[in-house]
């Protein structure tokens, strides 16, 4: 029996966001792994004038190909990619779903302020490029078109209802120090999912970029246990 896994990255991001987990699966399984770059997210592309269904359609085409060629297919989605992954799991025969820092709700402003303060301190200490929030967001400030941000918000608003239609085993992970999503986002997703085989796991010291955070080993182990690797 053959197995495949589709990784879906976040808004304004790239496959780098999931890279540590991807690498572990690549090393310890013989699965087919796919980590496509969503339209407008390549370094040589622009997010200007993109519509969110382009991002969904790209992930959907990759999933359809995997389902046609492999017996078992899992989907791992990060941030916006988690919203897309959950939506696709309601349309296709996905066997397991992993949702990382998934955007069911918007920014926790108070926590974001703390993260920005930490980022400023890192800059003073000469460690700015080690700050995950800076790596993921601050370096992109001023480069993401407002139209793309609006499309992202539309995607979350339009696809949020599909969480309540998810009926496959699901692992939901979120950082306890996530400055971009409040805890209620993960709790909402977990409560909405219909399948009884579901797990909500908080990583208390981690921020939004879970795979690159201080509890990377815990995240990877949780995923390995869930995917039975």
mmCIF file of C-alpha atoms in Angstrom:
data_model
loop_
_atom_site.group_PDB
_atom_site.id
_atom_site.type_symbol
_atom_site.label_atom_id
_atom_site.label_comp_id
_atom_site.label_asym_id
_atom_site.label_seq_id
_atom_site.Cartn_x
_atom_site.Cartn_y
_atom_site.Cartn_z
ATOM 1 C CA UNK A 1 0.000 0.000 0.000
ATOM 2 C CA UNK A 2 1.366 3.393 -0.980
ATOM 3 C CA UNK A 3 1.175 6.602 1.037
ATOM 4 C CA UNK A 4 1.511 10.279 0.185
ATOM 5 C CA UNK A 5 1.433 13.519 2.140
ATOM 6 C CA UNK A 6 0.593 17.007 0.940
ATOM 7 C CA UNK A 7 2.027 20.060 2.729
ATOM 8 C CA UNK A 8 0.292 23.430 2.288
ATOM 9 C CA UNK A 9 2.125 26.574 3.406
ATOM 10 C CA UNK A 10 0.707 29.823 4.753
ATOM 11 C CA UNK A 11 -0.222 33.233 3.385
ATOM 12 C CA UNK A 12 2.798 35.129 2.124
ATOM 13 C CA UNK A 13 4.977 32.163 3.023
ATOM 14 C CA UNK A 14 6.634 29.190 1.367
ATOM 15 C CA UNK A 15 7.367 25.479 1.908
ATOM 16 C CA UNK A 16 10.146 26.624 4.256
ATOM 17 C CA UNK A 17 7.517 27.015 6.973
ATOM 18 C CA UNK A 18 6.991 23.240 7.090
ATOM 19 C CA UNK A 19 10.520 22.226 6.125
ATOM 20 C CA UNK A 20 11.693 20.614 9.406
ATOM 21 C CA UNK A 21 8.643 18.325 9.516
ATOM 22 C CA UNK A 22 8.924 17.618 5.790
ATOM 23 C CA UNK A 23 12.570 16.631 6.228
ATOM 24 C CA UNK A 24 11.780 14.172 9.026
ATOM 25 C CA UNK A 25 9.068 12.480 6.971
ATOM 26 C CA UNK A 26 11.412 12.351 4.006
ATOM 27 C CA UNK A 27 14.091 10.654 6.105
ATOM 28 C CA UNK A 28 11.963 8.121 7.960
ATOM 29 C CA UNK A 29 9.319 7.105 5.414
ATOM 30 C CA UNK A 30 9.082 6.075 1.784
ATOM 31 C CA UNK A 31 6.055 8.310 1.267
ATOM 32 C CA UNK A 32 5.542 10.600 -1.680
ATOM 33 C CA UNK A 33 5.782 14.136 -0.286
ATOM 34 C CA UNK A 34 4.495 17.241 -2.019
ATOM 35 C CA UNK A 35 5.041 20.848 -0.916
ATOM 36 C CA UNK A 36 3.808 23.092 -3.745
ATOM 37 C CA UNK A 37 4.317 26.851 -3.813
ATOM 38 C CA UNK A 38 0.944 28.575 -4.023
ATOM 39 C CA UNK A 39 0.359 31.098 -6.854
ATOM 40 C CA UNK A 40 1.983 34.464 -6.253
ATOM 41 C CA UNK A 41 4.191 33.116 -3.465
ATOM 42 C CA UNK A 42 7.284 32.278 -5.463
ATOM 43 C CA UNK A 43 10.193 34.697 -5.043
ATOM 44 C CA UNK A 44 9.775 35.844 -8.640
ATOM 45 C CA UNK A 45 6.013 36.306 -8.394
ATOM 46 C CA UNK A 46 3.690 38.930 -6.948
ATOM 47 C CA UNK A 47 0.572 38.562 -4.851
ATOM 48 C CA UNK A 48 -0.941 41.562 -6.601
ATOM 49 C CA UNK A 49 -4.342 40.826 -8.186
ATOM 50 C CA UNK A 50 -4.405 37.248 -6.915
ATOM 51 C CA UNK A 51 -7.685 35.674 -5.843
ATOM 52 C CA UNK A 52 -7.798 33.228 -2.984
ATOM 53 C CA UNK A 53 -9.365 30.485 -5.092
ATOM 54 C CA UNK A 54 -6.090 30.355 -7.029
ATOM 55 C CA UNK A 55 -4.386 29.204 -3.835
ATOM 56 C CA UNK A 56 -7.122 26.685 -3.105
ATOM 57 C CA UNK A 57 -7.127 25.378 -6.681
ATOM 58 C CA UNK A 58 -3.366 24.794 -6.682
ATOM 59 C CA UNK A 59 -3.547 22.722 -3.505
ATOM 60 C CA UNK A 60 -6.626 20.904 -4.785
ATOM 61 C CA UNK A 61 -4.929 19.865 -8.031
ATOM 62 C CA UNK A 62 -1.960 18.499 -6.112
ATOM 63 C CA UNK A 63 -4.293 16.570 -3.815
ATOM 64 C CA UNK A 64 -6.284 15.129 -6.719
ATOM 65 C CA UNK A 65 -3.074 13.857 -8.284
ATOM 66 C CA UNK A 66 -1.983 12.194 -5.066
ATOM 67 C CA UNK A 67 -5.378 10.600 -4.509
ATOM 68 C CA UNK A 68 -5.300 9.188 -8.032
ATOM 69 C CA UNK A 69 -1.867 7.631 -7.595
ATOM 70 C CA UNK A 70 -1.623 6.626 -3.921
ATOM 71 C CA UNK A 71 -3.672 4.471 -1.546
ATOM 72 C CA UNK A 72 -3.381 6.657 1.554
ATOM 73 C CA UNK A 73 -3.139 10.439 1.516
ATOM 74 C CA UNK A 74 -2.530 12.762 4.477
ATOM 75 C CA UNK A 75 -2.619 16.548 4.418
ATOM 76 C CA UNK A 76 -0.613 18.927 6.605
ATOM 77 C CA UNK A 77 -1.547 22.603 6.520
ATOM 78 C CA UNK A 78 0.164 25.553 8.176
ATOM 79 C CA UNK A 79 -1.659 28.816 8.998
ATOM 80 C CA UNK A 80 -3.717 29.705 5.907
ATOM 81 C CA UNK A 81 -2.668 26.343 4.515
ATOM 82 C CA UNK A 82 -4.493 24.709 7.396
ATOM 83 C CA UNK A 83 -7.734 26.397 6.394
ATOM 84 C CA UNK A 84 -7.282 25.131 2.841
ATOM 85 C CA UNK A 85 -6.373 21.660 4.098
ATOM 86 C CA UNK A 86 -9.502 21.420 6.249
ATOM 87 C CA UNK A 87 -11.675 22.549 3.351
ATOM 88 C CA UNK A 88 -10.149 19.944 1.024
ATOM 89 C CA UNK A 89 -10.623 17.235 3.657
ATOM 90 C CA UNK A 90 -14.374 17.808 3.401
ATOM 91 C CA UNK A 91 -14.334 17.255 -0.372
ATOM 92 C CA UNK A 92 -11.876 14.378 -0.776
ATOM 93 C CA UNK A 93 -10.951 11.104 0.872
ATOM 94 C CA UNK A 94 -8.140 12.438 3.035
ATOM 95 C CA UNK A 95 -7.261 9.876 5.713
ATOM 96 C CA UNK A 96 -5.570 12.159 8.248
ATOM 97 C CA UNK A 97 -5.283 15.893 8.727
ATOM 98 C CA UNK A 98 -2.669 17.929 10.592
ATOM 99 C CA UNK A 99 -3.424 21.605 11.232
ATOM 100 C CA UNK A 100 -0.526 23.809 12.357
ATOM 101 C CA UNK A 101 -1.166 27.363 13.630
ATOM 102 C CA UNK A 102 -4.330 27.412 11.585
ATOM 103 C CA UNK A 103 -6.070 30.727 10.939
ATOM 104 C CA UNK A 104 -9.652 30.297 12.068
ATOM 105 C CA UNK A 105 -9.528 33.713 13.741
ATOM 106 C CA UNK A 106 -7.419 36.832 13.515
ATOM 107 C CA UNK A 107 -4.633 38.500 15.418
ATOM 108 C CA UNK A 108 -4.293 38.552 19.190
ATOM 109 C CA UNK A 109 -3.147 42.169 19.453
ATOM 110 C CA UNK A 110 -1.838 41.988 23.021
ATOM 111 C CA UNK A 111 0.367 38.989 22.292
ATOM 112 C CA UNK A 112 1.537 40.534 19.036
ATOM 113 C CA UNK A 113 2.699 43.597 20.974
ATOM 114 C CA UNK A 114 4.765 41.350 23.242
ATOM 115 C CA UNK A 115 6.293 39.617 20.220
ATOM 116 C CA UNK A 116 7.205 42.929 18.605
ATOM 117 C CA UNK A 117 8.856 44.008 21.870
ATOM 118 C CA UNK A 118 10.842 40.762 21.869
ATOM 119 C CA UNK A 119 11.790 41.369 18.253
ATOM 120 C CA UNK A 120 13.084 44.839 19.144
ATOM 121 C CA UNK A 121 15.134 43.363 21.983
ATOM 122 C CA UNK A 122 16.598 40.774 19.615
ATOM 123 C CA UNK A 123 17.593 43.591 17.289
ATOM 124 C CA UNK A 124 19.462 45.303 20.109
ATOM 125 C CA UNK A 125 21.182 42.024 21.015
ATOM 126 C CA UNK A 126 22.179 41.459 17.403
ATOM 127 C CA UNK A 127 19.883 38.456 17.016
ATOM 128 C CA UNK A 128 17.123 39.973 14.919
ATOM 129 C CA UNK A 129 17.457 37.416 12.145
ATOM 130 C CA UNK A 130 16.925 34.636 14.687
ATOM 131 C CA UNK A 131 13.501 35.996 15.674
ATOM 132 C CA UNK A 132 10.800 33.831 14.099
ATOM 133 C CA UNK A 133 8.230 36.638 13.924
ATOM 134 C CA UNK A 134 10.726 38.801 12.066
ATOM 135 C CA UNK A 135 11.623 35.996 9.697
ATOM 136 C CA UNK A 136 7.993 35.240 8.902
ATOM 137 C CA UNK A 137 6.384 38.674 8.837
ATOM 138 C CA UNK A 138 8.430 41.787 9.539
ATOM 139 C CA UNK A 139 10.735 41.335 6.566
ATOM 140 C CA UNK A 140 7.644 41.216 4.346
ATOM 141 C CA UNK A 141 6.076 44.384 5.734
ATOM 142 C CA UNK A 142 5.392 46.825 2.955
ATOM 143 C CA UNK A 143 5.687 44.147 0.264
ATOM 144 C CA UNK A 144 2.338 42.366 0.604
ATOM 145 C CA UNK A 145 -0.378 44.110 -1.430
ATOM 146 C CA UNK A 146 -3.487 45.143 0.469
ATOM 147 C CA UNK A 147 -5.561 43.304 -2.129
ATOM 148 C CA UNK A 148 -3.823 40.033 -1.208
ATOM 149 C CA UNK A 149 -4.444 40.604 2.507
ATOM 150 C CA UNK A 150 -8.115 41.140 1.740
ATOM 151 C CA UNK A 151 -8.181 37.897 -0.245
ATOM 152 C CA UNK A 152 -6.634 36.102 2.716
ATOM 153 C CA UNK A 153 -9.353 37.442 5.007
ATOM 154 C CA UNK A 154 -12.005 36.397 2.495
ATOM 155 C CA UNK A 155 -10.541 32.904 2.388
ATOM 156 C CA UNK A 156 -10.717 32.562 6.172
ATOM 157 C CA UNK A 157 -14.254 33.948 6.303
ATOM 158 C CA UNK A 158 -15.538 31.798 3.431
ATOM 159 C CA UNK A 159 -13.867 28.533 4.416
ATOM 160 C CA UNK A 160 -14.247 28.738 8.203
ATOM 161 C CA UNK A 161 -17.664 26.994 8.101
ATOM 162 C CA UNK A 162 -16.015 23.905 6.606
ATOM 163 C CA UNK A 163 -14.255 23.089 9.874
ATOM 164 C CA UNK A 164 -17.606 21.818 11.142
ATOM 165 C CA UNK A 165 -17.769 19.440 8.173
ATOM 166 C CA UNK A 166 -14.385 17.815 8.790
ATOM 167 C CA UNK A 167 -14.912 14.161 9.687
ATOM 168 C CA UNK A 168 -11.423 12.668 9.472
ATOM 169 C CA UNK A 169 -8.838 12.068 12.226
ATOM 170 C CA UNK A 170 -7.241 15.447 12.935
ATOM 171 C CA UNK A 171 -4.323 16.773 14.944
ATOM 172 C CA UNK A 172 -4.540 20.485 15.823
ATOM 173 C CA UNK A 173 -1.360 22.184 17.058
ATOM 174 C CA UNK A 174 -0.841 25.781 18.120
ATOM 175 C CA UNK A 175 1.816 27.755 19.938
ATOM 176 C CA UNK A 176 0.990 29.090 23.362
ATOM 177 C CA UNK A 177 2.918 32.272 22.548
ATOM 178 C CA UNK A 178 1.407 32.750 19.080
ATOM 179 C CA UNK A 179 1.139 36.514 18.577
ATOM 180 C CA UNK A 180 -0.954 36.216 15.431
ATOM 181 C CA UNK A 181 -3.668 33.802 16.531
ATOM 182 C CA UNK A 182 -5.458 33.663 19.894
ATOM 183 C CA UNK A 183 -5.910 30.279 21.610
ATOM 184 C CA UNK A 184 -9.603 30.407 20.713
ATOM 185 C CA UNK A 185 -8.663 29.788 17.089
ATOM 186 C CA UNK A 186 -7.342 26.291 17.823
ATOM 187 C CA UNK A 187 -10.129 25.648 20.321
ATOM 188 C CA UNK A 188 -12.759 26.654 17.772
ATOM 189 C CA UNK A 189 -11.283 24.313 15.187
ATOM 190 C CA UNK A 190 -11.057 21.417 17.621
ATOM 191 C CA UNK A 191 -14.637 21.903 18.844
ATOM 192 C CA UNK A 192 -15.945 22.220 15.287
ATOM 193 C CA UNK A 193 -14.411 19.037 13.888
ATOM 194 C CA UNK A 194 -16.929 16.197 13.779
ATOM 195 C CA UNK A 195 -14.568 13.240 13.994
ATOM 196 C CA UNK A 196 -14.145 11.817 17.487
ATOM 197 C CA UNK A 197 -10.534 10.941 16.677
ATOM 198 C CA UNK A 198 -9.123 14.420 17.182
ATOM 199 C CA UNK A 199 -6.392 15.934 19.323
ATOM 200 C CA UNK A 200 -5.671 19.522 20.365
ATOM 201 C CA UNK A 201 -2.092 20.106 21.411
ATOM 202 C CA UNK A 202 -0.644 23.421 22.573
ATOM 203 C CA UNK A 203 3.106 24.010 22.524
ATOM 204 C CA UNK A 204 3.366 26.514 25.408
ATOM 205 C CA UNK A 205 6.659 28.176 24.457
ATOM 206 C CA UNK A 206 6.101 28.337 20.683
ATOM 207 C CA UNK A 207 4.957 31.204 18.511
ATOM 208 C CA UNK A 208 3.331 31.092 15.094
ATOM 209 C CA UNK A 209 6.129 29.335 13.202
ATOM 210 C CA UNK A 210 5.737 26.036 15.015
ATOM 211 C CA UNK A 211 8.124 23.996 12.892
ATOM 212 C CA UNK A 212 10.947 26.462 13.569
ATOM 213 C CA UNK A 213 10.130 27.120 17.209
ATOM 214 C CA UNK A 214 11.758 26.068 20.482
ATOM 215 C CA UNK A 215 9.499 23.001 20.791
ATOM 216 C CA UNK A 216 10.240 21.677 17.317
ATOM 217 C CA UNK A 217 11.081 18.219 18.659
ATOM 218 C CA UNK A 218 7.773 18.012 20.551
ATOM 219 C CA UNK A 219 5.854 19.066 17.446
ATOM 220 C CA UNK A 220 7.594 16.517 15.269
ATOM 221 C CA UNK A 221 7.013 13.750 17.806
ATOM 222 C CA UNK A 222 3.324 14.634 18.094
ATOM 223 C CA UNK A 223 3.003 14.448 14.314
ATOM 224 C CA UNK A 224 4.918 11.181 14.136
ATOM 225 C CA UNK A 225 2.677 9.633 16.778
ATOM 226 C CA UNK A 226 -0.457 10.832 15.017
ATOM 227 C CA UNK A 227 0.724 9.655 11.589
ATOM 228 C CA UNK A 228 1.988 6.407 13.161
ATOM 229 C CA UNK A 229 5.536 6.718 11.860
#
